[in-house]
Coordinates of C-alpha atoms in Angstrom, one line a residue:
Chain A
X222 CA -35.1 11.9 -5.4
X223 CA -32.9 10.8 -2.7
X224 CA -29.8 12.7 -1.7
X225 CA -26.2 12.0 -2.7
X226 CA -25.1 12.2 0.5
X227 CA -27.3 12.5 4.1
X228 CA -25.8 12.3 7.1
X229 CA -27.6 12.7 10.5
X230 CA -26.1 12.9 14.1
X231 CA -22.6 11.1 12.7
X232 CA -20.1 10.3 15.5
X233 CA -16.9 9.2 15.4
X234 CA -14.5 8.4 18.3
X235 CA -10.5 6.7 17.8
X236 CA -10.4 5.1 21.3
X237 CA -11.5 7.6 23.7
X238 CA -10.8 10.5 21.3
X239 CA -13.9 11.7 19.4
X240 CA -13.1 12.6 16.0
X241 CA -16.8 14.0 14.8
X242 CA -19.6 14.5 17.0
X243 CA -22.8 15.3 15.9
X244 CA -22.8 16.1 12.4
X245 CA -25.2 16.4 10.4
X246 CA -25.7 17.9 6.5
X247 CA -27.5 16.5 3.2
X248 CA -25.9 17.2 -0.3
X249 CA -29.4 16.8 -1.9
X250 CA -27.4 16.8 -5.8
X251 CA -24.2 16.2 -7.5
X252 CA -22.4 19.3 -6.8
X253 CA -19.1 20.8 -5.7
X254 CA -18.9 20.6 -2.1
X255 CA -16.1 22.2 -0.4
X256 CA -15.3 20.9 3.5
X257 CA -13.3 23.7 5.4
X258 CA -11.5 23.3 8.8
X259 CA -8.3 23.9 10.6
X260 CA -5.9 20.5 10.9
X261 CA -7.7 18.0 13.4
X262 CA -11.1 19.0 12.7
X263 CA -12.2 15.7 11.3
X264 CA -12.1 16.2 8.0
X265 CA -10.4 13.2 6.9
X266 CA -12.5 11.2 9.4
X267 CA -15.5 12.6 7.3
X268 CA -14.4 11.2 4.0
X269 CA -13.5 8.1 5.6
X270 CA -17.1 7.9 7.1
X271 CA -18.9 8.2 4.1
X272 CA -17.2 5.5 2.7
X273 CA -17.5 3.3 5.6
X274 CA -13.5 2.7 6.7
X275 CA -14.6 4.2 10.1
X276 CA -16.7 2.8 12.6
X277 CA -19.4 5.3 13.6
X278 CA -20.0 5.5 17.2
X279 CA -24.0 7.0 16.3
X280 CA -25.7 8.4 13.6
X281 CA -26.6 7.6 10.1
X282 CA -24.9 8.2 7.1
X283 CA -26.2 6.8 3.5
X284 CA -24.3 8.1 0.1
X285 CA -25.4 7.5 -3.0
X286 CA -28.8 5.7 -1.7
X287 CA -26.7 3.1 -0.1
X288 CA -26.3 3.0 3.8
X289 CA -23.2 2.9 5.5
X290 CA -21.9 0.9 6.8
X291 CA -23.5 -2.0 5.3
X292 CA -23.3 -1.2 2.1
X293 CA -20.1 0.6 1.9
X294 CA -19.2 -1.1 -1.5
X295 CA -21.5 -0.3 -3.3
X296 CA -20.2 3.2 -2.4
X297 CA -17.0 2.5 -2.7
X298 CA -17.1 1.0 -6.1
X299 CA -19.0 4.2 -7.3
X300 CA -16.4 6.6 -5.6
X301 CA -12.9 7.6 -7.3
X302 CA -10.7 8.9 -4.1
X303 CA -8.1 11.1 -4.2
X304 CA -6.0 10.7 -0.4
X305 CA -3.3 13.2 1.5
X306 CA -0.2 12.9 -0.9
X307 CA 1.9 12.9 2.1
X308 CA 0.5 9.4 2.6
X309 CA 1.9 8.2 0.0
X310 CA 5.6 6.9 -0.4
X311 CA 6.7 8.1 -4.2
X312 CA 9.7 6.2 -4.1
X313 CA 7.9 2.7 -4.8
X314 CA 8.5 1.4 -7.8
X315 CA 5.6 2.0 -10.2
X316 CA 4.6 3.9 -13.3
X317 CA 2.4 6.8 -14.1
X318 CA 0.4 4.3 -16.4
X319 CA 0.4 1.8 -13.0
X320 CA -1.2 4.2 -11.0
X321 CA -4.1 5.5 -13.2
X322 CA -5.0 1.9 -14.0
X323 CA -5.1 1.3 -10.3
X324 CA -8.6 3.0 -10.1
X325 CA -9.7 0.9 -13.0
X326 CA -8.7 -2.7 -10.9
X327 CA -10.4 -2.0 -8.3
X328 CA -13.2 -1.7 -10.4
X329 CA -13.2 -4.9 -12.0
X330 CA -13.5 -7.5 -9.5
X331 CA -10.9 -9.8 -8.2
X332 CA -8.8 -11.8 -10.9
X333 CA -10.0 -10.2 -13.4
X334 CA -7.9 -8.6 -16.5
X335 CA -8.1 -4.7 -17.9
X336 CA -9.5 -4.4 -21.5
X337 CA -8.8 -2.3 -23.7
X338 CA -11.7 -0.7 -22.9
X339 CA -9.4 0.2 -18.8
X340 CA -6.9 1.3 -20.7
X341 CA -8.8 4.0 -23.0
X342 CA -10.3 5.4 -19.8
X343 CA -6.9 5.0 -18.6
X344 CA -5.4 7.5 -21.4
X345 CA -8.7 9.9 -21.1
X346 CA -8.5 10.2 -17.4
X347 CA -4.6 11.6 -17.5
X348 CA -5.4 13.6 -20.9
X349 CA -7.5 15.6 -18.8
X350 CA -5.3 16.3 -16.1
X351 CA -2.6 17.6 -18.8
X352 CA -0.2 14.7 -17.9
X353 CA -1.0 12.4 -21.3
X354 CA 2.9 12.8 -22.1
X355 CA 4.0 10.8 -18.9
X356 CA 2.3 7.4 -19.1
X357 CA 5.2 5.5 -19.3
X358 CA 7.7 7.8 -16.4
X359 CA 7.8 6.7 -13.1
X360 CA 5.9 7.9 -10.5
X361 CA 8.7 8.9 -8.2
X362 CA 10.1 11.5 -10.9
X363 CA 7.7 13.8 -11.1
X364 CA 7.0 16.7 -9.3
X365 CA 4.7 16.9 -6.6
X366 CA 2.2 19.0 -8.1
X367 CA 2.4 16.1 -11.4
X368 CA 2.2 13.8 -8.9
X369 CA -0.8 15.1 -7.6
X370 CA -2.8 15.4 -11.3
X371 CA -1.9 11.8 -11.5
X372 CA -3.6 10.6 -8.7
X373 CA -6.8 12.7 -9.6
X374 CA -6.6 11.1 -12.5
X375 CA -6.6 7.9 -10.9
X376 CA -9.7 8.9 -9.5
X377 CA -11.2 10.3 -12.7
X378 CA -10.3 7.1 -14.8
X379 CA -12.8 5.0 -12.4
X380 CA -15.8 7.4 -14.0
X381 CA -17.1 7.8 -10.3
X382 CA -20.3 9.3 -9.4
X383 CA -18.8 10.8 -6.6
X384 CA -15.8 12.2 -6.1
X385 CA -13.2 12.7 -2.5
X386 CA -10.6 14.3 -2.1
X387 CA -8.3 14.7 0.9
X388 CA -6.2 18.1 0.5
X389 CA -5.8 17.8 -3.3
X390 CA -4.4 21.5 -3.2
X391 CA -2.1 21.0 -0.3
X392 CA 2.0 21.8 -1.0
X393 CA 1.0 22.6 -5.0
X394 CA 1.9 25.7 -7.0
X395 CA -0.7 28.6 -7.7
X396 CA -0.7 27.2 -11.5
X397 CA -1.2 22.9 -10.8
X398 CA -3.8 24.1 -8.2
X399 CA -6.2 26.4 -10.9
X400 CA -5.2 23.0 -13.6
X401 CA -6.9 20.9 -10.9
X402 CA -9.7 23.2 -9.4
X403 CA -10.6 23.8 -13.4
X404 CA -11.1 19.9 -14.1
X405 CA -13.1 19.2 -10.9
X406 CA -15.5 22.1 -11.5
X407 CA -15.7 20.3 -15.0
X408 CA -16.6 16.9 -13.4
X409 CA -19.3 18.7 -11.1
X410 CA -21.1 20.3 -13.8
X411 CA -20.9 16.9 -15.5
X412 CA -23.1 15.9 -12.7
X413 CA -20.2 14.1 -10.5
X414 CA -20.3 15.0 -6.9
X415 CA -17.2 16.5 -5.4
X416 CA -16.4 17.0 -2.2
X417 CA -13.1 18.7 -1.1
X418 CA -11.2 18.8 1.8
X419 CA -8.6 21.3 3.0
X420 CA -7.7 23.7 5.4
X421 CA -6.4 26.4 2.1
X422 CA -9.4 28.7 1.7
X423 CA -8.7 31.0 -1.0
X424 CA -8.0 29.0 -4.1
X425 CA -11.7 27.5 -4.0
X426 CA -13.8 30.3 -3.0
X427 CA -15.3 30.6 -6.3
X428 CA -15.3 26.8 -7.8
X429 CA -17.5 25.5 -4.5
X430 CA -21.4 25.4 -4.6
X431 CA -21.4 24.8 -1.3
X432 CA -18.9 24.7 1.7
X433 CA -18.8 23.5 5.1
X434 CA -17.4 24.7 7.7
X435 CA -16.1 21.7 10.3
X436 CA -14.2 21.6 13.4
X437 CA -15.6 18.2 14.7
X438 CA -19.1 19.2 14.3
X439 CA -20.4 21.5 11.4
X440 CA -20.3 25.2 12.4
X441 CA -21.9 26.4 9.2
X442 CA -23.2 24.6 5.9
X443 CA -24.4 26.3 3.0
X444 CA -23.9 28.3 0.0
X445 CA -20.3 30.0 -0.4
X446 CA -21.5 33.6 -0.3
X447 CA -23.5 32.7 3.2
X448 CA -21.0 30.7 4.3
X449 CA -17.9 32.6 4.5
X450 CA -17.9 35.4 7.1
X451 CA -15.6 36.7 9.4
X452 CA -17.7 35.4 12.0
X453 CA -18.1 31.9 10.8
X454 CA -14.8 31.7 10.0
X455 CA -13.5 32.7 13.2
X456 CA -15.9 29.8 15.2
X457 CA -14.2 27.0 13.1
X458 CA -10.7 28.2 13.2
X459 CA -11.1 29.8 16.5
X460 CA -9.2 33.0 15.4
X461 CA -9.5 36.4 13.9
X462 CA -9.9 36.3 10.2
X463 CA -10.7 38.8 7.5
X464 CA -12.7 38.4 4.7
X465 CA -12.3 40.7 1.9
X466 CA -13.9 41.2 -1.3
X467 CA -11.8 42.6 -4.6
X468 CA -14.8 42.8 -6.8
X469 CA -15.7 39.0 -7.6
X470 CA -12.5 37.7 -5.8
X471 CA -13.0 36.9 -2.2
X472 CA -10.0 36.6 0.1
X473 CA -9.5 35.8 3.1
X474 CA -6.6 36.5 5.4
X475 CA -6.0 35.5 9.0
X476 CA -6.2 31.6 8.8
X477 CA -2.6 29.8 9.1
X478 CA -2.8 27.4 6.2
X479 CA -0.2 25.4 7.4
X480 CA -1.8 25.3 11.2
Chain B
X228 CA 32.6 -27.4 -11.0
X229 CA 29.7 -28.0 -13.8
X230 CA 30.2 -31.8 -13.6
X231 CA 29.3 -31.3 -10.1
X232 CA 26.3 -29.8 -11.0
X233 CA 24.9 -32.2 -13.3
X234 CA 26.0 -35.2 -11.1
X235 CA 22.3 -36.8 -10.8
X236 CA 22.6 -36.5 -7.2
X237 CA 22.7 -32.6 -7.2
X238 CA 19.6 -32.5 -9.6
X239 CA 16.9 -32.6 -6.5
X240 CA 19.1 -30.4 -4.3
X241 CA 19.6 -28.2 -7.3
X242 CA 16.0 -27.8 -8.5
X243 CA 15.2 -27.3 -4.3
X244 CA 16.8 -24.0 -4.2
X245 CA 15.9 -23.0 -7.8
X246 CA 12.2 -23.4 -6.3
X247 CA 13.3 -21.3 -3.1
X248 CA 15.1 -19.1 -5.4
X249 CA 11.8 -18.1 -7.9
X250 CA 9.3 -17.9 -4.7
X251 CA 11.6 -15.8 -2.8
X252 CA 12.0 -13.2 -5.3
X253 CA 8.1 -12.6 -6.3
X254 CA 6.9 -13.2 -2.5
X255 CA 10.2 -10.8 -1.4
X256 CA 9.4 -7.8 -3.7
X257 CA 6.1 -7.6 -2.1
X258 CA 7.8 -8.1 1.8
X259 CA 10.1 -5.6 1.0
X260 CA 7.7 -3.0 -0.1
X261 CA 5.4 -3.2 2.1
X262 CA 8.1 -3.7 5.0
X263 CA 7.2 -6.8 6.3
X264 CA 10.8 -8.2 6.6
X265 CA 10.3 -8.6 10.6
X266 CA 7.0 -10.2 10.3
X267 CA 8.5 -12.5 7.9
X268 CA 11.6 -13.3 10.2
X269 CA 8.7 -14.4 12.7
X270 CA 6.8 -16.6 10.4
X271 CA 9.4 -18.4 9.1
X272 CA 10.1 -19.2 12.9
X273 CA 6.9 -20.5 13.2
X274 CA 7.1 -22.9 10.2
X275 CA 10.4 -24.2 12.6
X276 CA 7.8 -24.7 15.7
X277 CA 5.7 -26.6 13.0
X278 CA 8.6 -28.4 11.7
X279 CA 9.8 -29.3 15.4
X280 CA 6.5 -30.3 16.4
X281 CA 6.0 -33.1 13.0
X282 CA 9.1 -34.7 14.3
X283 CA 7.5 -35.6 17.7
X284 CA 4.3 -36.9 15.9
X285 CA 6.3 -38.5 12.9
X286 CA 4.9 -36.2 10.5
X287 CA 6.3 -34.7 7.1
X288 CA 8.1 -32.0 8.7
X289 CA 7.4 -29.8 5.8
X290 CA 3.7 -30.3 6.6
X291 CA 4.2 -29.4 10.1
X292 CA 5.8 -26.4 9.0
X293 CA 3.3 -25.4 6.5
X294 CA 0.1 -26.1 8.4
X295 CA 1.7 -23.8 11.7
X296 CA 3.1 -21.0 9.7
X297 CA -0.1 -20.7 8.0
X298 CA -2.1 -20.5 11.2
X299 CA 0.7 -18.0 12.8
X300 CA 0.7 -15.8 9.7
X301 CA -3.4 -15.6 9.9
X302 CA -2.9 -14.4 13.4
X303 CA -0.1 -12.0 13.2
X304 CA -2.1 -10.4 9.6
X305 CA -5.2 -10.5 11.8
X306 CA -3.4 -8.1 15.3
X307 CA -1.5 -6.3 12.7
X308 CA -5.0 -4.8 11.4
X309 CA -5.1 -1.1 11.6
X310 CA -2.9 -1.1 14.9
X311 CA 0.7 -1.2 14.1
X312 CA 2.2 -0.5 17.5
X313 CA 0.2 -3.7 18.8
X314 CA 1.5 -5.1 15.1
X315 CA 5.0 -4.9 16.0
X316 CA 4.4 -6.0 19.7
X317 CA 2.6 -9.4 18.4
X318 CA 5.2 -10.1 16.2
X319 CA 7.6 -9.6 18.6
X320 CA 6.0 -11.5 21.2
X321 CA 5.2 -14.6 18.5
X322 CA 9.0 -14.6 17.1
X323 CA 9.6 -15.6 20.7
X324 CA 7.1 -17.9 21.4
X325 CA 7.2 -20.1 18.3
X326 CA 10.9 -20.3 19.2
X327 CA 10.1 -21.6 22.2
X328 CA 7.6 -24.1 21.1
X329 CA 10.1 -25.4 18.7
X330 CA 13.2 -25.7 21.1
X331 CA 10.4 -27.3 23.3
X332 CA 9.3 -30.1 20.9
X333 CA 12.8 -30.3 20.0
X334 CA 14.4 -31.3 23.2
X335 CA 11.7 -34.3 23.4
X336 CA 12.6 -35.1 19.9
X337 CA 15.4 -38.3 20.2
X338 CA 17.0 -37.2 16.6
X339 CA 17.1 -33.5 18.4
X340 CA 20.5 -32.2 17.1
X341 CA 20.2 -33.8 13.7
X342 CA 17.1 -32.2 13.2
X343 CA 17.6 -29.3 14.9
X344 CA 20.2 -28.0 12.7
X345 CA 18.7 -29.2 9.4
X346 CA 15.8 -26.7 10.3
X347 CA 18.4 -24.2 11.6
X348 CA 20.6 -24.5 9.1
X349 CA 18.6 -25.9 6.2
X350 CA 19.6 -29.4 4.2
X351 CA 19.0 -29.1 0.9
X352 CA 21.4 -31.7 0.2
X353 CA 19.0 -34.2 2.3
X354 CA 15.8 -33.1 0.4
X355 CA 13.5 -36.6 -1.0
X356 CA 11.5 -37.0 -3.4
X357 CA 8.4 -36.6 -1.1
X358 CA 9.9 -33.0 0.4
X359 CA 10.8 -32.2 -3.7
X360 CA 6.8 -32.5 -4.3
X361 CA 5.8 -30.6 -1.3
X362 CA 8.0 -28.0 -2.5
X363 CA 6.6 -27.6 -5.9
X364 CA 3.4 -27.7 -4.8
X365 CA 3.5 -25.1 -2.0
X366 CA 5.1 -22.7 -5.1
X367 CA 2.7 -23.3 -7.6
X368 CA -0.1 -22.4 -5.4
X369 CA 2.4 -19.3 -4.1
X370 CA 3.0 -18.4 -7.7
X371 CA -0.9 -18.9 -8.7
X372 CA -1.8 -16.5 -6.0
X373 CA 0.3 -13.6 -7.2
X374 CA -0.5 -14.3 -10.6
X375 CA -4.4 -14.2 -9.9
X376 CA -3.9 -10.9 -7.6
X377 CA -1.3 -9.1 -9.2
X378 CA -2.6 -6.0 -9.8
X379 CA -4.5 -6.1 -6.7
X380 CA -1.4 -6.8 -4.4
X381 CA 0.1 -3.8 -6.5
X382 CA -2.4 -1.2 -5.7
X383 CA -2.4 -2.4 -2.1
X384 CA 1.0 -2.1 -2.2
X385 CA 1.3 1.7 -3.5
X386 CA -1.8 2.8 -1.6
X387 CA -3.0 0.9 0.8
X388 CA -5.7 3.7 1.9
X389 CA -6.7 4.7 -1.7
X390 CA -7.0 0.9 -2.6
X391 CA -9.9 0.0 0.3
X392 CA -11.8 3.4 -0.6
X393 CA -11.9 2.4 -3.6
X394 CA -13.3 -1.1 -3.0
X395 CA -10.6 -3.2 -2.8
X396 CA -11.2 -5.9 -0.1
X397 CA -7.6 -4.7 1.5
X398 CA -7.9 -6.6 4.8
X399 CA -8.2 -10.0 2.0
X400 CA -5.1 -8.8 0.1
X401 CA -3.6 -7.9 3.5
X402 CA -4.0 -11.8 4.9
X403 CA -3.1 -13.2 1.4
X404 CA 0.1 -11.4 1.4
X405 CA 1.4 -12.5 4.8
X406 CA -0.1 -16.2 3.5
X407 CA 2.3 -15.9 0.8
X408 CA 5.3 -15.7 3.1
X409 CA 4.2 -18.4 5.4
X410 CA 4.0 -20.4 2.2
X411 CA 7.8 -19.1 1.3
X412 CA 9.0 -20.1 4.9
X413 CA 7.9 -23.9 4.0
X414 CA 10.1 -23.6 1.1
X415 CA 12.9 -22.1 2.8
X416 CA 12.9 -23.9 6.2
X417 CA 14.2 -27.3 4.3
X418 CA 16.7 -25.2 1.5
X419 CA 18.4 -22.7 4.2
X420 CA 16.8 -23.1 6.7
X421 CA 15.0 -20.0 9.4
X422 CA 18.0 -18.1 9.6
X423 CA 19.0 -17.5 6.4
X424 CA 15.3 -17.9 5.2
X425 CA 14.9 -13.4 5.5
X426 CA 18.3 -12.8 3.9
X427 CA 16.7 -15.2 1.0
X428 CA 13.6 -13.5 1.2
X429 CA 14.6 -9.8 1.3
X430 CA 18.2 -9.3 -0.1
X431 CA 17.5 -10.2 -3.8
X432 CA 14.1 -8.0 -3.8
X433 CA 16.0 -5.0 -2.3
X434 CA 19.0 -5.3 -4.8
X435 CA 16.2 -5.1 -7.4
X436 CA 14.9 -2.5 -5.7
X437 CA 17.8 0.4 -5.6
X438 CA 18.2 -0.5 -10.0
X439 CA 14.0 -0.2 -10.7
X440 CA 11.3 2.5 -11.3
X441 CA 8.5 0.0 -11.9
X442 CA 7.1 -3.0 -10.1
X443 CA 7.5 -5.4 -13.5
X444 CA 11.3 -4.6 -13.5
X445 CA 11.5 -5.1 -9.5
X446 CA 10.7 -8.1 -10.2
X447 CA 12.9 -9.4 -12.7
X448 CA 15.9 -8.1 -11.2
X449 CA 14.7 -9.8 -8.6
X450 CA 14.7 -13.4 -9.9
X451 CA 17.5 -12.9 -11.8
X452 CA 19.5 -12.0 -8.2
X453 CA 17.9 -14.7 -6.7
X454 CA 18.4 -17.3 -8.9
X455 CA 22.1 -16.3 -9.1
X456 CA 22.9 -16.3 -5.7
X457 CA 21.1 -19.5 -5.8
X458 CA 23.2 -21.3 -8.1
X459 CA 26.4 -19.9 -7.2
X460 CA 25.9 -20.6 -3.5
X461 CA 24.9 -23.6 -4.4
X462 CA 27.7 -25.0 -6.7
X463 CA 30.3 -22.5 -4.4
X464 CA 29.4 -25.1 -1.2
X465 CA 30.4 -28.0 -3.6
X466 CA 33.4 -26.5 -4.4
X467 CA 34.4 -25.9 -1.2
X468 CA 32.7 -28.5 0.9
X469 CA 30.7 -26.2 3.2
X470 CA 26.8 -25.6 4.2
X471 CA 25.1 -24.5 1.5
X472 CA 22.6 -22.8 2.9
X473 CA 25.7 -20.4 4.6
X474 CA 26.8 -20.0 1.0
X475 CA 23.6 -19.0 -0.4
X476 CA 23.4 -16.3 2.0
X477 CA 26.8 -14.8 1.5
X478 CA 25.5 -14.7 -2.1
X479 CA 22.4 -13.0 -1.8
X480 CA 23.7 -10.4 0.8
X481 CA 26.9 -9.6 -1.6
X482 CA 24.8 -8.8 -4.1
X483 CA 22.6 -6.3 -1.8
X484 CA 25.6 -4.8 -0.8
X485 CA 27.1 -4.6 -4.2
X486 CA 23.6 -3.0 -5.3
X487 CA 23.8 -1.0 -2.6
X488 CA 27.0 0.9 -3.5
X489 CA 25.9 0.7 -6.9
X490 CA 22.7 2.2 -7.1
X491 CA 21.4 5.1 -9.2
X492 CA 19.1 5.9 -6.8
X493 CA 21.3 6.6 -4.0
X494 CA 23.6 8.2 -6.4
X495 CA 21.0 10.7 -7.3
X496 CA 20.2 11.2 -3.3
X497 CA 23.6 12.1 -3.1
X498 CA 23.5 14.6 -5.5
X499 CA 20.2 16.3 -4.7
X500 CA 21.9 16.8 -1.3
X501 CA 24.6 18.0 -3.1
X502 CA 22.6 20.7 -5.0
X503 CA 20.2 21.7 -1.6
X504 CA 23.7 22.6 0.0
X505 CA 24.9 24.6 -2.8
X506 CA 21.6 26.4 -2.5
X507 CA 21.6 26.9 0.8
X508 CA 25.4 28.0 0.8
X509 CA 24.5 30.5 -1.9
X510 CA 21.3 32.0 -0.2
X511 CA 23.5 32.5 3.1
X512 CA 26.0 33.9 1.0

């Protein structure tokens, strides 16, 4: 069986600044993959790689069986995406409903209607993110942790076989982030992919099958509980940090979320 | 003043800038969201160089226009990939040059003040039959784009980054969009000509704007704007015997400003601020 995602000796520069340099990991089935790193260490970059909207300068990177770049849509077509909400400007004039049926357009080829069938998904998609009461409010009046569920659900309504997120938990409350972390562990034991980005440890210690550690290349890669370690930690975000565990709960202290 | 308006002399000039009117307020909802109100200042300067150079030749100048806009706007949505500092430096540096071009062409030109000013200024009272065709045609095919790619153009719109990973050809949308406006600068350069052409453009969209929370609305806010700034310009100039083009602008950019002042929106900015303060006074306190 191949992998979901291999990647082998990636490099990625923007003009004379290298972004990734020699990564290198294989995510050999759908599972929750969590992608840890301060601000700057590429993590973005990452996502955009495997989906072929950066240039790699070496290396070779197929997801999905499909090789990218050069067959970045078939990826891309497979993928729902969930980007940095800061990226986004809320005040432009569109709906909840507009927005999860986004996903659902890209899908369906150019020119080409929704059915029924896009807007059922549609509905499912924003059911499961507990926001099935705002279909027709505008997208600029809701909070930003609603705001947030709304664009997972604009990735969930696209039925991807893999799923990216950039900072999904970034500038949410302790409640929107366990509603979110809750339905993406859901998708991945569905047998979606997922892989996370963010520099906010804690909240996913125990939801991630695997993590990786990044600060342009990968410092560690593995399972959570081999992964985590004061030492390991302190190589990618080239500090002190303490990890300490309250009976199943890990936390870790030390790491300046907002660095 | 409605005799005026039914005189069958004022039907072509009258269905002109209700053409101008309905492309300029689908084509400027997109410019204004996506904040391409420079870029579209520079292409509808280019559509003058085009204009300016089918004098010389003894060309349509509507095809002049059309066929060099179009080749300017593929440029400029071609630099303004993924760079936007070099973006805003090409536009800058094309705004300039197809102004150049066009006063160049122009001074050879023996009809040069005539025509000059009717691209300057616009002449819709001057438009033909032929010109009346061209104009139709150039917004059916603008209309049938944004018909075709409507949903597409409003992903794109929203979220630009989410819309290519998600397989969206967005450099495609990207050059179809700035398309569009070259094909709004053809209309415009003959109703109000390249200066008034943005205020056309943008000022109807953006009144929409501060008065909608979805894209549907935006847009027919705008058309309703823009076809009333339209008309009343329009019948205003016969009134008062002046450019019409100069009326239609006062039109559109009253009723930005009056939206302006008006808007919910900014009204509720207002009082957010208001409440932050409160807050802040409070926590100090």
């Amino acid at each position: 069986m191949r992998p979901v995602i291999y990647v082998e000796g990636l490099s990625v520069a923007y003009e004379d600044k290298l972004a990734l340099e020699e990564v290198s990991f294989e995510l050999r089935e759908p599972a929750f993959l969590s992608v840890i790193g301060p601000n700057g260490s590429g993590k973005t970059t990452l996502l955009k790689a495997l989906l072929g909207m950066v240039k790699p300068l070496s290396g070779t990177v197929e997801v999905l069986g499909y090789r990218v770049p050069g067959e970045e849509y078939e990826v891309r077509r497979r993928t729902g995406y969930v980007p940095q909400r800061e990226r986004i400007d809320p005040t432009k004039p569109v709906l909840v409903k507009d927005v999860v049926l986004m996903g659902r357009v890209a899908k369906r080829g150019w020119g080409r209607g929704l059915t029924r069938e896009d807007y059922e998904a549609a509905r499912k998609a924003l059911e499961v993110v507990g926001m099935e009461g705002f279909w027709d409010e505008p997208f600029s009046h809701l909070s930003g942790g609603q705001q947030q569920r709304v664009l997972i659900a604009r990735a969930l309504a696209v039925q991807p076989q893999l799923l990216l997120l950039d900072e999904p938990l970034s500038g949410v409350d302790a409640a929107t982030q366990d509603v979110i972390l809750k339905v993406l562990r859901e998708e991945a034991r569905k047998g979606v992919a997922v892989v996370m980005v963010t520099h906010d440890l804690n909240p996913l210690l125990e939801v991630s099958d695997y993590v990786m550690l990044l600060n342009k290349t990968v410092v560690a890669f593995g399972r959570a509980e081999e992964v985590l370690n004061e030492y390991l930690l302190a190589r990618t975000f080239m500090r002190r940090v303490s990890v300490v565990k309250a009976g199943e709960k890990v936390v870790v202290s030390g790491v300046d979320h907002h660095a | 003043m409605l005799d005026m308006l039914f005189h069958p002399a004022m039907i072509r000039p009258l269905v002109a800038v209700i053409i101008a009117s309905i492309v300029s307020s689908v084509v400027g909802v997109f410019t204004v969201l996506r904040g391409f109100s420079t870029l579209s200042a520079a292409i509808t300067h280019s559509s003058f160089a085009g204009a300016s150079i089918a004098v010389i030749y003894g060309v349509n100048p509507l095809l002049g226009a059309l066929a060099v806009s179009l080749g300017f706007s593929g440029l400029t949505a071609y630099a303004s990939r993924g760079n936007e500092r070099r973006a805003d430096v090409f536009v800058g540096m094309m705004f300039g040059f197809s102004t150049a071009i066009a006063v160049l062409f122009l001074s050879l030109a023996r009809t040069y003040t005539a025509t000059a000013w009717s691209f300057i200024v616009g002449d819709v009272l001057g438009v033909s039959l032929i010109d009346l065709y061209t104009l139709v045609a150039v917004a059916v095919v603008a209309l049938c784009i944004v018909a075709l790619f409507y949903k597409e153009f409003k992903f794109i719109t929203f979220d630009p980054e989410a819309a290519e990973a998600m397989g969206l050809r967005a450099s495609l949308y990207h050059y179809l969009m700035v398309f569009l406006i070259a094909l709004f600068s053809v209309v415009a350069v003959k109703v109000v000509g390249i200066i008034l052409a943005v205020v056309l453009l943008v000022a109807p969209a953006a009144a929409a704007y501060e008065f909608s929370h979805g894209l549907e609305r935006m847009l027919s806010l705008s058309l309703l704007v823009s076809l009333a700034s339209g008309v009343a310009g329009f019948l205003l100039s016969l009134y008062f015997n002046v450019a019409t083009s100069a009326m239609i602008g006062i039109c559109a950019s009253a009723a930005y400003l009056a939206a302006l002042l008006a808007s919910p929106k900014r009204r509720r900015c207002a009082k957010c601020k208001e409440v932050a303060t409160s807050r802040r006074v409070a926590k100090e306190v």
